[in-house]
PDB file of C-alpha atoms and ligand atoms in Angstrom:
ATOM      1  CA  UNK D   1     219.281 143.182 170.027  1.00 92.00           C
ATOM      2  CA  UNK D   2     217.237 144.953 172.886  1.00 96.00           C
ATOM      3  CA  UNK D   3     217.007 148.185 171.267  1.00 97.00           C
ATOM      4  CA  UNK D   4     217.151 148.876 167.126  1.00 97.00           C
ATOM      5  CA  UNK D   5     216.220 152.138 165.824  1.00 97.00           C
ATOM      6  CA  UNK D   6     216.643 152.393 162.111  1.00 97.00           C
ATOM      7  CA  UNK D   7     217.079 155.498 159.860  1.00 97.00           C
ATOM      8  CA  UNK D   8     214.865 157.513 161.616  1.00 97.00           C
ATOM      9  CA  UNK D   9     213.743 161.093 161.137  1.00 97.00           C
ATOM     10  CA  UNK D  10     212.292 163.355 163.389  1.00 97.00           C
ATOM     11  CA  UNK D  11     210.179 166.922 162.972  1.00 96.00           C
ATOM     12  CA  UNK D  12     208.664 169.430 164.631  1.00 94.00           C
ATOM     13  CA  UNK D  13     205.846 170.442 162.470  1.00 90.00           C
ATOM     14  CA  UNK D  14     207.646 170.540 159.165  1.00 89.00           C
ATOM     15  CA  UNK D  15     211.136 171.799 160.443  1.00 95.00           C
ATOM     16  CA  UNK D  16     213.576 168.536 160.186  1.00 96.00           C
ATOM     17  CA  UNK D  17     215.793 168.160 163.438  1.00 97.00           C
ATOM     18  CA  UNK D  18     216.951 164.314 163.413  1.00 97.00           C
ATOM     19  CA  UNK D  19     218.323 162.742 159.660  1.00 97.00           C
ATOM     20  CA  UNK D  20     218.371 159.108 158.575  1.00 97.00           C
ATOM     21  CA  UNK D  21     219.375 158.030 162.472  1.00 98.00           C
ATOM     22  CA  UNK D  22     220.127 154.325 163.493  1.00 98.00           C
ATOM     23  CA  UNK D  23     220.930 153.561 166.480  1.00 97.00           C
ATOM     24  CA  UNK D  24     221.226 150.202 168.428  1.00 97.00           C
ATOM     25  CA  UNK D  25     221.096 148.657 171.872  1.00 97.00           C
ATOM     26  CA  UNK D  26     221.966 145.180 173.153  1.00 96.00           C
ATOM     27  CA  UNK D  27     221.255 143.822 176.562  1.00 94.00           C
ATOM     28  CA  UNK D  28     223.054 144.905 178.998  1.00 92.00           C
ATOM     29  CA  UNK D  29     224.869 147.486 177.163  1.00 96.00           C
ATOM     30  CA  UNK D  30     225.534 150.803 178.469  1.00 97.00           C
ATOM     31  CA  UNK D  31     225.636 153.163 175.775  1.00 98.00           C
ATOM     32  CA  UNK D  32     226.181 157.150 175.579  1.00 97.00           C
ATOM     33  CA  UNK D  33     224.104 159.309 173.337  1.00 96.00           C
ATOM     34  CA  UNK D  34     227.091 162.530 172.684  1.00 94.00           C
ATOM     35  CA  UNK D  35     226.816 165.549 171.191  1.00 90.00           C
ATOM     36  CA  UNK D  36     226.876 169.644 170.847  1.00 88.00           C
ATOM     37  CA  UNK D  37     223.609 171.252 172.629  1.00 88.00           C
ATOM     38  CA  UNK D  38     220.883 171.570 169.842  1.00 91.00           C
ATOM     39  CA  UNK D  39     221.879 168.324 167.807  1.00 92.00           C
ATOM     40  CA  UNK D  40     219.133 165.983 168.807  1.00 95.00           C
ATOM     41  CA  UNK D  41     220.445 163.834 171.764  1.00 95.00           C
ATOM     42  CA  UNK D  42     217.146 164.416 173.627  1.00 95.00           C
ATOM     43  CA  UNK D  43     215.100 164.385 170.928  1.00 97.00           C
ATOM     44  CA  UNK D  44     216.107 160.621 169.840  1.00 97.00           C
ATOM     45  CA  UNK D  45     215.212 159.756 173.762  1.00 97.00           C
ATOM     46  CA  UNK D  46     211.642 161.310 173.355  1.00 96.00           C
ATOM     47  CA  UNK D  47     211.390 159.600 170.158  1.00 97.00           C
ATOM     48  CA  UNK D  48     212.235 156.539 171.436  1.00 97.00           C
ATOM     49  CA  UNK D  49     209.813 157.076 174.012  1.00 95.00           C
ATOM     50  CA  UNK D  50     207.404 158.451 171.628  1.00 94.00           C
ATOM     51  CA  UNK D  51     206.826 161.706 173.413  1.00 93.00           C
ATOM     52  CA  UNK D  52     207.466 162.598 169.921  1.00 94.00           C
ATOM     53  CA  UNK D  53     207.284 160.461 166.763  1.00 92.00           C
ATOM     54  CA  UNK D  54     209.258 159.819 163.626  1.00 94.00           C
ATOM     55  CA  UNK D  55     208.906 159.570 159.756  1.00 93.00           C
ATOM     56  CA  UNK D  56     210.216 157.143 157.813  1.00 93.00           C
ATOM     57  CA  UNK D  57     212.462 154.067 159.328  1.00 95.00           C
ATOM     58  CA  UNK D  58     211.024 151.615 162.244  1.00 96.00           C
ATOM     59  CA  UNK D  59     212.209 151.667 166.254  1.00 97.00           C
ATOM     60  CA  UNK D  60     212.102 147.966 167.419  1.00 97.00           C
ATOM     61  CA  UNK D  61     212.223 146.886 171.018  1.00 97.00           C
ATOM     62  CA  UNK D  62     212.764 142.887 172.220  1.00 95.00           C
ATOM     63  CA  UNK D  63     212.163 142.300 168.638  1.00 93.00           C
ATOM     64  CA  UNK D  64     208.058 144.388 168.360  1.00 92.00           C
ATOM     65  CA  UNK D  65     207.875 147.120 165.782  1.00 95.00           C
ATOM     66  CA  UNK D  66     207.096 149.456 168.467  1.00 94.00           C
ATOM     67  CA  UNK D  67     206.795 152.415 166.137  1.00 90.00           C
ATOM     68  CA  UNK D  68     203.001 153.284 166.461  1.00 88.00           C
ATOM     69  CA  UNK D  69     202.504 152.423 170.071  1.00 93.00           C
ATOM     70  CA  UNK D  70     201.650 154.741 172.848  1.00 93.00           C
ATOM     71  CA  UNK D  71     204.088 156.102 175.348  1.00 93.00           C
ATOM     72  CA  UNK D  72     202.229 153.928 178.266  1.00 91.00           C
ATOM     73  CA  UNK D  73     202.600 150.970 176.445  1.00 92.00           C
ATOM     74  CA  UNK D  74     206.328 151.135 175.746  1.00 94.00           C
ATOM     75  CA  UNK D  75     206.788 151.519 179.350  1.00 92.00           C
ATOM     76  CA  UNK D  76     204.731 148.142 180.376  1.00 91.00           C
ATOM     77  CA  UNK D  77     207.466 146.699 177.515  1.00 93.00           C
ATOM     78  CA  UNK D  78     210.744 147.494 179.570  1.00 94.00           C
ATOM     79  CA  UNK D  79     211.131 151.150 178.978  1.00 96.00           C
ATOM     80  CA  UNK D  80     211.637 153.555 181.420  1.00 94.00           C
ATOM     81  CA  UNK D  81     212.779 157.601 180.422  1.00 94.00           C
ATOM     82  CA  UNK D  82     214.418 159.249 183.100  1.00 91.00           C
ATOM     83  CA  UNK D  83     213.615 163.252 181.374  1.00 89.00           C
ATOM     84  CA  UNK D  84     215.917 165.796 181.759  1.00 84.00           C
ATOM     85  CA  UNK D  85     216.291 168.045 184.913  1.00 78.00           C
ATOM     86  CA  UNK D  86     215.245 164.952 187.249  1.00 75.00           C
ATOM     87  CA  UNK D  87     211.455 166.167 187.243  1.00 85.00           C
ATOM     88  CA  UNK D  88     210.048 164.357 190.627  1.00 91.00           C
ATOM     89  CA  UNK D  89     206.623 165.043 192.200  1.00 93.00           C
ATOM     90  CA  UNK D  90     207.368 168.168 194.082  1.00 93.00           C
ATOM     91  CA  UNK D  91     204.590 167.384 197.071  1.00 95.00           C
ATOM     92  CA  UNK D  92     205.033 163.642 196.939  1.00 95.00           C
ATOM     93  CA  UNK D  93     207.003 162.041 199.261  1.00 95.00           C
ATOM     94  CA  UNK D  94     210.086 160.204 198.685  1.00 95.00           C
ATOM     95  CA  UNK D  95     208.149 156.896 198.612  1.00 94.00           C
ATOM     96  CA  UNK D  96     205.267 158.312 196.962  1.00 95.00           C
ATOM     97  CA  UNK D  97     207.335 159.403 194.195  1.00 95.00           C
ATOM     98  CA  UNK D  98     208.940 155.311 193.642  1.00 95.00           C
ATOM     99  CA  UNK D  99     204.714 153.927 193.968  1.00 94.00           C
ATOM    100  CA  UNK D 100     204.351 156.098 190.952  1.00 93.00           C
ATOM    101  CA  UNK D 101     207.149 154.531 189.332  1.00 91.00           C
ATOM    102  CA  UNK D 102     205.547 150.991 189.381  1.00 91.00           C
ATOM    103  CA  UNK D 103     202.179 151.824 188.038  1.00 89.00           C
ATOM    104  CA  UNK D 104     201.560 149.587 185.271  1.00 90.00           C
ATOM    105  CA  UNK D 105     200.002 146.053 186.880  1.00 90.00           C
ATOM    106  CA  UNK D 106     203.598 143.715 186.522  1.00 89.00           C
ATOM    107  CA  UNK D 107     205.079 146.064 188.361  1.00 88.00           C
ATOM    108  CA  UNK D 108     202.770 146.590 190.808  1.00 89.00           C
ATOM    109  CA  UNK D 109     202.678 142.653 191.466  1.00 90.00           C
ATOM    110  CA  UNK D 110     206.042 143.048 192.484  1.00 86.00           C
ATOM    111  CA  UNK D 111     206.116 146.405 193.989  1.00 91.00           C
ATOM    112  CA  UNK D 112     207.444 145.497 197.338  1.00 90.00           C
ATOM    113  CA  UNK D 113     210.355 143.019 195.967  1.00 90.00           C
ATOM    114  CA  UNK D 114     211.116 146.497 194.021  1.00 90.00           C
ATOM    115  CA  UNK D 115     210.995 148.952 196.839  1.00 93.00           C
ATOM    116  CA  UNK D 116     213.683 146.598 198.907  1.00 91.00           C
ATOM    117  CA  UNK D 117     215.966 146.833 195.544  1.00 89.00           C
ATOM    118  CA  UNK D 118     215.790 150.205 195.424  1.00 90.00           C
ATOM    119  CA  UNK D 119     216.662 151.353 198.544  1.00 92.00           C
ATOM    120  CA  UNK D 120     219.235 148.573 198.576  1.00 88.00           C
ATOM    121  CA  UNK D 121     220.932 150.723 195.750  1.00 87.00           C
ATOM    122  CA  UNK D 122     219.912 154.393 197.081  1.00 87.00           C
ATOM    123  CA  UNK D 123     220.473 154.156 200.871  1.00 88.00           C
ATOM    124  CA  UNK D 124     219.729 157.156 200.983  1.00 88.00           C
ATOM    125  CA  UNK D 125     215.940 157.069 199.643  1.00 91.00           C
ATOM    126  CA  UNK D 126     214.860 154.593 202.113  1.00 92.00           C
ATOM    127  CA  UNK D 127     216.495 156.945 205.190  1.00 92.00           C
ATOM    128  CA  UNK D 128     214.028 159.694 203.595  1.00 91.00           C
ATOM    129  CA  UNK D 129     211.221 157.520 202.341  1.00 91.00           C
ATOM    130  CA  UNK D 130     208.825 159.954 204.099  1.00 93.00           C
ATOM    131  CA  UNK D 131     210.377 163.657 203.239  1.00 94.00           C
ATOM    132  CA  UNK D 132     209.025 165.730 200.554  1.00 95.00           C
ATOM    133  CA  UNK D 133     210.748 165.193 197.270  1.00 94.00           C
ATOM    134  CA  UNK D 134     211.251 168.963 196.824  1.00 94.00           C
ATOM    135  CA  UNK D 135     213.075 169.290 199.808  1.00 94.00           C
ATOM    136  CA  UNK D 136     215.975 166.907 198.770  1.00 92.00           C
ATOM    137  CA  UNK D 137     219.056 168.020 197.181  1.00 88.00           C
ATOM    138  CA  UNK D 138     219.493 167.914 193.039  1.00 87.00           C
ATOM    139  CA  UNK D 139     221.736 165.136 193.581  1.00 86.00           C
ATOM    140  CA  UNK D 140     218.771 162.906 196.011  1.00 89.00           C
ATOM    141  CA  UNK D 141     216.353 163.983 193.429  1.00 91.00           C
ATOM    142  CA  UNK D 142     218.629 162.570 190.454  1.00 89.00           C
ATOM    143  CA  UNK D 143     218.822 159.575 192.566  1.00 89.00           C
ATOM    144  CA  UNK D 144     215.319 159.613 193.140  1.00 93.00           C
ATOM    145  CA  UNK D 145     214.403 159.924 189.473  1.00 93.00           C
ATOM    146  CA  UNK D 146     216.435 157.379 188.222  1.00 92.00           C
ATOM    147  CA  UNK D 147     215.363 155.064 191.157  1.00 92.00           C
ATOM    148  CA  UNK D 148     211.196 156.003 190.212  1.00 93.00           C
ATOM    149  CA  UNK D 149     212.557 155.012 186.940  1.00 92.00           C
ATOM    150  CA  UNK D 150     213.787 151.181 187.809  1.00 92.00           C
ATOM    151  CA  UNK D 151     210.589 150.805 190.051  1.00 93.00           C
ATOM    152  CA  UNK D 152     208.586 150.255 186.930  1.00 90.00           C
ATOM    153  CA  UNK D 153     210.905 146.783 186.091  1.00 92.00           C
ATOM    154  CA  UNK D 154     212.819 148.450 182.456  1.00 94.00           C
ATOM    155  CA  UNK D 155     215.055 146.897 180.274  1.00 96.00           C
ATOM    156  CA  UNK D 156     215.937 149.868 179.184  1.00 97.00           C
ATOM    157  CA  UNK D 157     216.466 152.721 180.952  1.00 96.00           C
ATOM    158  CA  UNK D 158     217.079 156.155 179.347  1.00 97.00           C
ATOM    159  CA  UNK D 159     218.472 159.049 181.495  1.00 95.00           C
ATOM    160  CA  UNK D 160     218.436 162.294 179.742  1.00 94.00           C
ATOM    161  CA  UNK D 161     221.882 164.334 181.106  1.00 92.00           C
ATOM    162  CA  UNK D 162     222.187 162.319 184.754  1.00 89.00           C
ATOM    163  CA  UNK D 163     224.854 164.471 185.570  1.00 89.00           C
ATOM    164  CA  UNK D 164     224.177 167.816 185.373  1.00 86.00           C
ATOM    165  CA  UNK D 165     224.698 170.248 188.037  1.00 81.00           C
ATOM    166  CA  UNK D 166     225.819 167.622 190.358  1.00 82.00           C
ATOM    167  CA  UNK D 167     229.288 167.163 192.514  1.00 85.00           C
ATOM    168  CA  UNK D 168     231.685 165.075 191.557  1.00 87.00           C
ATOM    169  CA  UNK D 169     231.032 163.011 194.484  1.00 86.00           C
ATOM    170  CA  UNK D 170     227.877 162.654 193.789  1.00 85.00           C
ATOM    171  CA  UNK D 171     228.691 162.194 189.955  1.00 89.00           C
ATOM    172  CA  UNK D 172     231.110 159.123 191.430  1.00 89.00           C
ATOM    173  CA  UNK D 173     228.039 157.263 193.042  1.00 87.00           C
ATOM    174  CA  UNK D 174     225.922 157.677 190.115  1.00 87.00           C
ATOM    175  CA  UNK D 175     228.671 156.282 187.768  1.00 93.00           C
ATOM    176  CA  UNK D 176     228.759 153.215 190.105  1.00 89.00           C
ATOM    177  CA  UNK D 177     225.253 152.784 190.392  1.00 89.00           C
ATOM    178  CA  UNK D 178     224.906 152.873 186.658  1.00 92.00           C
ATOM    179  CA  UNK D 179     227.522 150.048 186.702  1.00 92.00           C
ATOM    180  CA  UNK D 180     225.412 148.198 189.178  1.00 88.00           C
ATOM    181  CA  UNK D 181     222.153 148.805 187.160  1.00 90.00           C
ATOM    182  CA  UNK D 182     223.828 147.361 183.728  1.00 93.00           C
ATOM    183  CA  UNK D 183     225.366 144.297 185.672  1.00 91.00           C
ATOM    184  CA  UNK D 184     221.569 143.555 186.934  1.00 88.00           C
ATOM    185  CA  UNK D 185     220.809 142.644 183.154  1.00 91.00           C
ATOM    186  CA  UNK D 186     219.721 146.453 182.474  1.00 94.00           C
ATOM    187  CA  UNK D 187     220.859 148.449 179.391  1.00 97.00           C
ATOM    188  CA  UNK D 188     221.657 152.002 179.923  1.00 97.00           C
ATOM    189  CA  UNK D 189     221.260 154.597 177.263  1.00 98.00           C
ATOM    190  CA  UNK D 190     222.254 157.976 178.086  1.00 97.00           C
ATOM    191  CA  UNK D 191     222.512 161.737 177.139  1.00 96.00           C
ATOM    192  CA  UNK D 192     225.676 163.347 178.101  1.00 91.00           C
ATOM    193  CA  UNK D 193     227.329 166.249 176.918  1.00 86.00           C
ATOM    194  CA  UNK D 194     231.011 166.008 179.316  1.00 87.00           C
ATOM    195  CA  UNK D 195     232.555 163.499 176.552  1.00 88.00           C
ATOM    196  CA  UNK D 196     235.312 162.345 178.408  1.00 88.00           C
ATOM    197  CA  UNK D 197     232.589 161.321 181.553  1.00 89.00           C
ATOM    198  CA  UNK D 198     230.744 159.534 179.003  1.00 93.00           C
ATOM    199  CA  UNK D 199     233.137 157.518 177.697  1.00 93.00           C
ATOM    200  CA  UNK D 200     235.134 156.974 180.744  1.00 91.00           C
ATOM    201  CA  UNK D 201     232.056 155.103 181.913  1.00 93.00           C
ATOM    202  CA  UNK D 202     229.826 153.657 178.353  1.00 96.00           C
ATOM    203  CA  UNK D 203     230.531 150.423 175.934  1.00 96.00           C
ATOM    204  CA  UNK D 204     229.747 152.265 172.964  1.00 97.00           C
ATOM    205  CA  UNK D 205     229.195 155.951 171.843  1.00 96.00           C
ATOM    206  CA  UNK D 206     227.152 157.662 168.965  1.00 96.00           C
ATOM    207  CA  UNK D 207     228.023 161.301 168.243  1.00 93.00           C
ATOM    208  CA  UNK D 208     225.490 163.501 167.084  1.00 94.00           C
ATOM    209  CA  UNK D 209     226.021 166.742 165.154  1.00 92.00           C
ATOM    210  CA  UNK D 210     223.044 168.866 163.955  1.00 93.00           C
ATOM    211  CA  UNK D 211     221.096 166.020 164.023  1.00 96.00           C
ATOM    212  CA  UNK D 212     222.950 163.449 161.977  1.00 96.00           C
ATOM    213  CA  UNK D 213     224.956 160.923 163.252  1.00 96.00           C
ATOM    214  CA  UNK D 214     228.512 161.668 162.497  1.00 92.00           C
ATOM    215  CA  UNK D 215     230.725 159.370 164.711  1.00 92.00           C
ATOM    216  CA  UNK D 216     229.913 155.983 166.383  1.00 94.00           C
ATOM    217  CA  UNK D 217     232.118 153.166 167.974  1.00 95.00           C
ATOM    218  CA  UNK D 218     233.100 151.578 171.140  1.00 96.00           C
ATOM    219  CA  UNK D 219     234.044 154.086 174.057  1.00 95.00           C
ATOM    220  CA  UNK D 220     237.821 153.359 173.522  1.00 92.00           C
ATOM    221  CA  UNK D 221     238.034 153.460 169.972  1.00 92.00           C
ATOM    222  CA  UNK D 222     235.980 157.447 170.303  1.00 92.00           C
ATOM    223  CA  UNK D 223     238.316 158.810 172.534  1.00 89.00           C
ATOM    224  CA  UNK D 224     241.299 157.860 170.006  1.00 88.00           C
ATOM    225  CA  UNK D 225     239.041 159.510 167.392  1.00 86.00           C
ATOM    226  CA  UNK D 226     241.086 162.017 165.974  1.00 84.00           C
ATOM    227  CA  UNK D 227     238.161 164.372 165.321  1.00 82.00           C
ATOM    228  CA  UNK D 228     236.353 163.359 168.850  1.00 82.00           C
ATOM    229  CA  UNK D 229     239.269 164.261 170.225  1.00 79.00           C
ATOM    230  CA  UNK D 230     239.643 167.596 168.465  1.00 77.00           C
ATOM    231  CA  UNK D 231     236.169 169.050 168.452  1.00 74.00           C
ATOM    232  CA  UNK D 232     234.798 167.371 171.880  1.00 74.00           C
ATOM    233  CA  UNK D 233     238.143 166.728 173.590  1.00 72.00           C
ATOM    234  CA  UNK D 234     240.017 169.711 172.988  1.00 66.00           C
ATOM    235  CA  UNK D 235     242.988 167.817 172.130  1.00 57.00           C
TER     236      UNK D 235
HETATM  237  N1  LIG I   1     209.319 170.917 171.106  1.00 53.17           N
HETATM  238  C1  LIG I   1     210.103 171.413 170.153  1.00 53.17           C
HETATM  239  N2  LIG I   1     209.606 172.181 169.161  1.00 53.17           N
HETATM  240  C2  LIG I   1     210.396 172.662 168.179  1.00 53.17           C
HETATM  241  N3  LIG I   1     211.728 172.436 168.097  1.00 53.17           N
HETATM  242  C3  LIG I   1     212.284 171.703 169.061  1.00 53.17           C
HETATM  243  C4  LIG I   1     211.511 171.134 170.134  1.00 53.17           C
HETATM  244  N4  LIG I   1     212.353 170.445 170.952  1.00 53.17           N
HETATM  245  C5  LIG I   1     213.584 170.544 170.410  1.00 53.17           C
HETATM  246  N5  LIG I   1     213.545 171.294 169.277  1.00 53.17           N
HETATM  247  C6  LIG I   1     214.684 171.601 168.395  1.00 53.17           C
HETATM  248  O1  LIG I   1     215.243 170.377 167.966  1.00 53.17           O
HETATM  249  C7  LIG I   1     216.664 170.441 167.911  1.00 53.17           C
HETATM  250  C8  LIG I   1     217.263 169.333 168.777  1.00 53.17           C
HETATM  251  O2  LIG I   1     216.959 169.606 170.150  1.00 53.17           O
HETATM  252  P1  LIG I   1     217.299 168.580 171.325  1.00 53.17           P
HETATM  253  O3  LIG I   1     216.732 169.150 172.583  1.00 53.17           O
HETATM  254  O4  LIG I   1     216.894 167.226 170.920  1.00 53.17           O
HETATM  255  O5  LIG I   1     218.890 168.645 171.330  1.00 53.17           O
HETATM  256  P2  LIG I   1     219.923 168.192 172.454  1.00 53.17           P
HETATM  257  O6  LIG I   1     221.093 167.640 171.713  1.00 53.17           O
HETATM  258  O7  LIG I   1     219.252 167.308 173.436  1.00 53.17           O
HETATM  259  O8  LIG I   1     220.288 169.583 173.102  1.00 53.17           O
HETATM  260  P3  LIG I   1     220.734 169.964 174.622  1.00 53.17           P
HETATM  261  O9  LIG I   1     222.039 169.285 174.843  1.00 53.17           O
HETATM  262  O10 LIG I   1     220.836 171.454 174.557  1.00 53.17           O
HETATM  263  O11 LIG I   1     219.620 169.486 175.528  1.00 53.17           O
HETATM  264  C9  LIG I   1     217.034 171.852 168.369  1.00 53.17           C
HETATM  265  O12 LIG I   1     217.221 172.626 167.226  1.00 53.17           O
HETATM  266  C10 LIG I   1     215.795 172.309 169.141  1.00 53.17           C
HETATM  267  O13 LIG I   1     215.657 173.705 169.065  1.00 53.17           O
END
């Protein structure tokens, strides 16, 4: 198991938002984190990340209790967050932006075997290595996110709602590059509200309501799931 996060809770100062959550990864698993807006999906991501931290229950990662240790740290382990609203370095340039990514000193070692697999999978980036990061579209900068996000050599990589606000088209060549990522050996785990999207392209789902977990299965077994179909589906 990559990934094993058991019975967790989470609060902000003493008001309880996540109850008794476990949650699992394996490798190469690409796995969709579901649920109404409010009920915790980014919250478990920043926990897991420990931009926040939890009471009670343990978070394991390649088999460490990873629990107590700094956000840096889990990084340099194989775990790369991809926050919400694809926040990139404004001023930095394109390329500037993916150094960043590979900061801690493995992936620096193999920063330029990186850079070639990057822009082998975002065309694109390499064809702007030198513009502004601001100046790209929310779809480049979703790109460029996720790719800053691979530079630093994950296991794991976490994307917080890739898909919002983007075209379909450009929704289609993120769903394929996620399917390129995971065949590399990478585990996905993702925050997605659009249900169907998420299960159209995940191996498993969890379904989060008000903080508890409520539903959780593989992707073809949810969307036969009488209530995921009523209350997400509208069906
Ligand atoms: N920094 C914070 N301080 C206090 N409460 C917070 C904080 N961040 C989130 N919350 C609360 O925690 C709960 C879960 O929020 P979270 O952002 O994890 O949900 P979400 O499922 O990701 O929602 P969305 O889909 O809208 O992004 C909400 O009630 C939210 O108001």
């Amino acid at each position: 198991m990559l990934l094993d996060i058991k019975n967790i809770d989470v609060l902000y100062d003493d008001f309880q938002v996540i109850w008794d959550v476990s949650i699992n990864v394996d490798n190469g698993e690409m796995v969709a984190l579901l649920g109404p807006n409010g009920s915790g999906k980014s919250t478990i991501l920043n926990t897991i990340s420990n931009l926040v931290s939890h009471k009670n229950g343990s978070i394991h990662f390649k088999n460490n209790l990873i629990s107590e240790i700094p956000t840096f740290k889990r990084t340099e382990l194989g775990i790369s967050h991809v926050l919400e609203r694809r926040r990139v370095f404004p001023y930095l340039t394109v390329m500037q932006n993916l150094i960043l990514g590979a900061w801690h000193p493995k992936a620096k070692e193999e920063l330029s075997g990186s850079l070639s697999k990057v822009y082998k999978i975002f065309p694109k980036l390499e064809s702007r290595s030198s513009q502004l990061a601001h100046t790209m579209s929310g779809g480049e900068q979703q790109m460029l996110a996720i790719a800053r996000g691979l530079m630093g050599l994950p296991k794991l990589l976490m994307v917080d709602e890739p898909f919002l606000g983007l075209s379909p088209l450009v929704v289609k060549d993120l769903i394929k590059i996620f399917k390129n990522v995971v065949s590399e050996g990478i585990s996905i785990l993702f925050v997605e509200q659009n249900v169907r999207l998420a299960l159209s392209m995940a191996d498993r789902g969890y379904v989060l309501e008000s903080g508890r977990l409520v539903i959780s299965g593989k992707s073809n077994e949810l969307i036969n799931n009488e209530k995921v179909k009523k209350v997400f589906l509208g069906s």
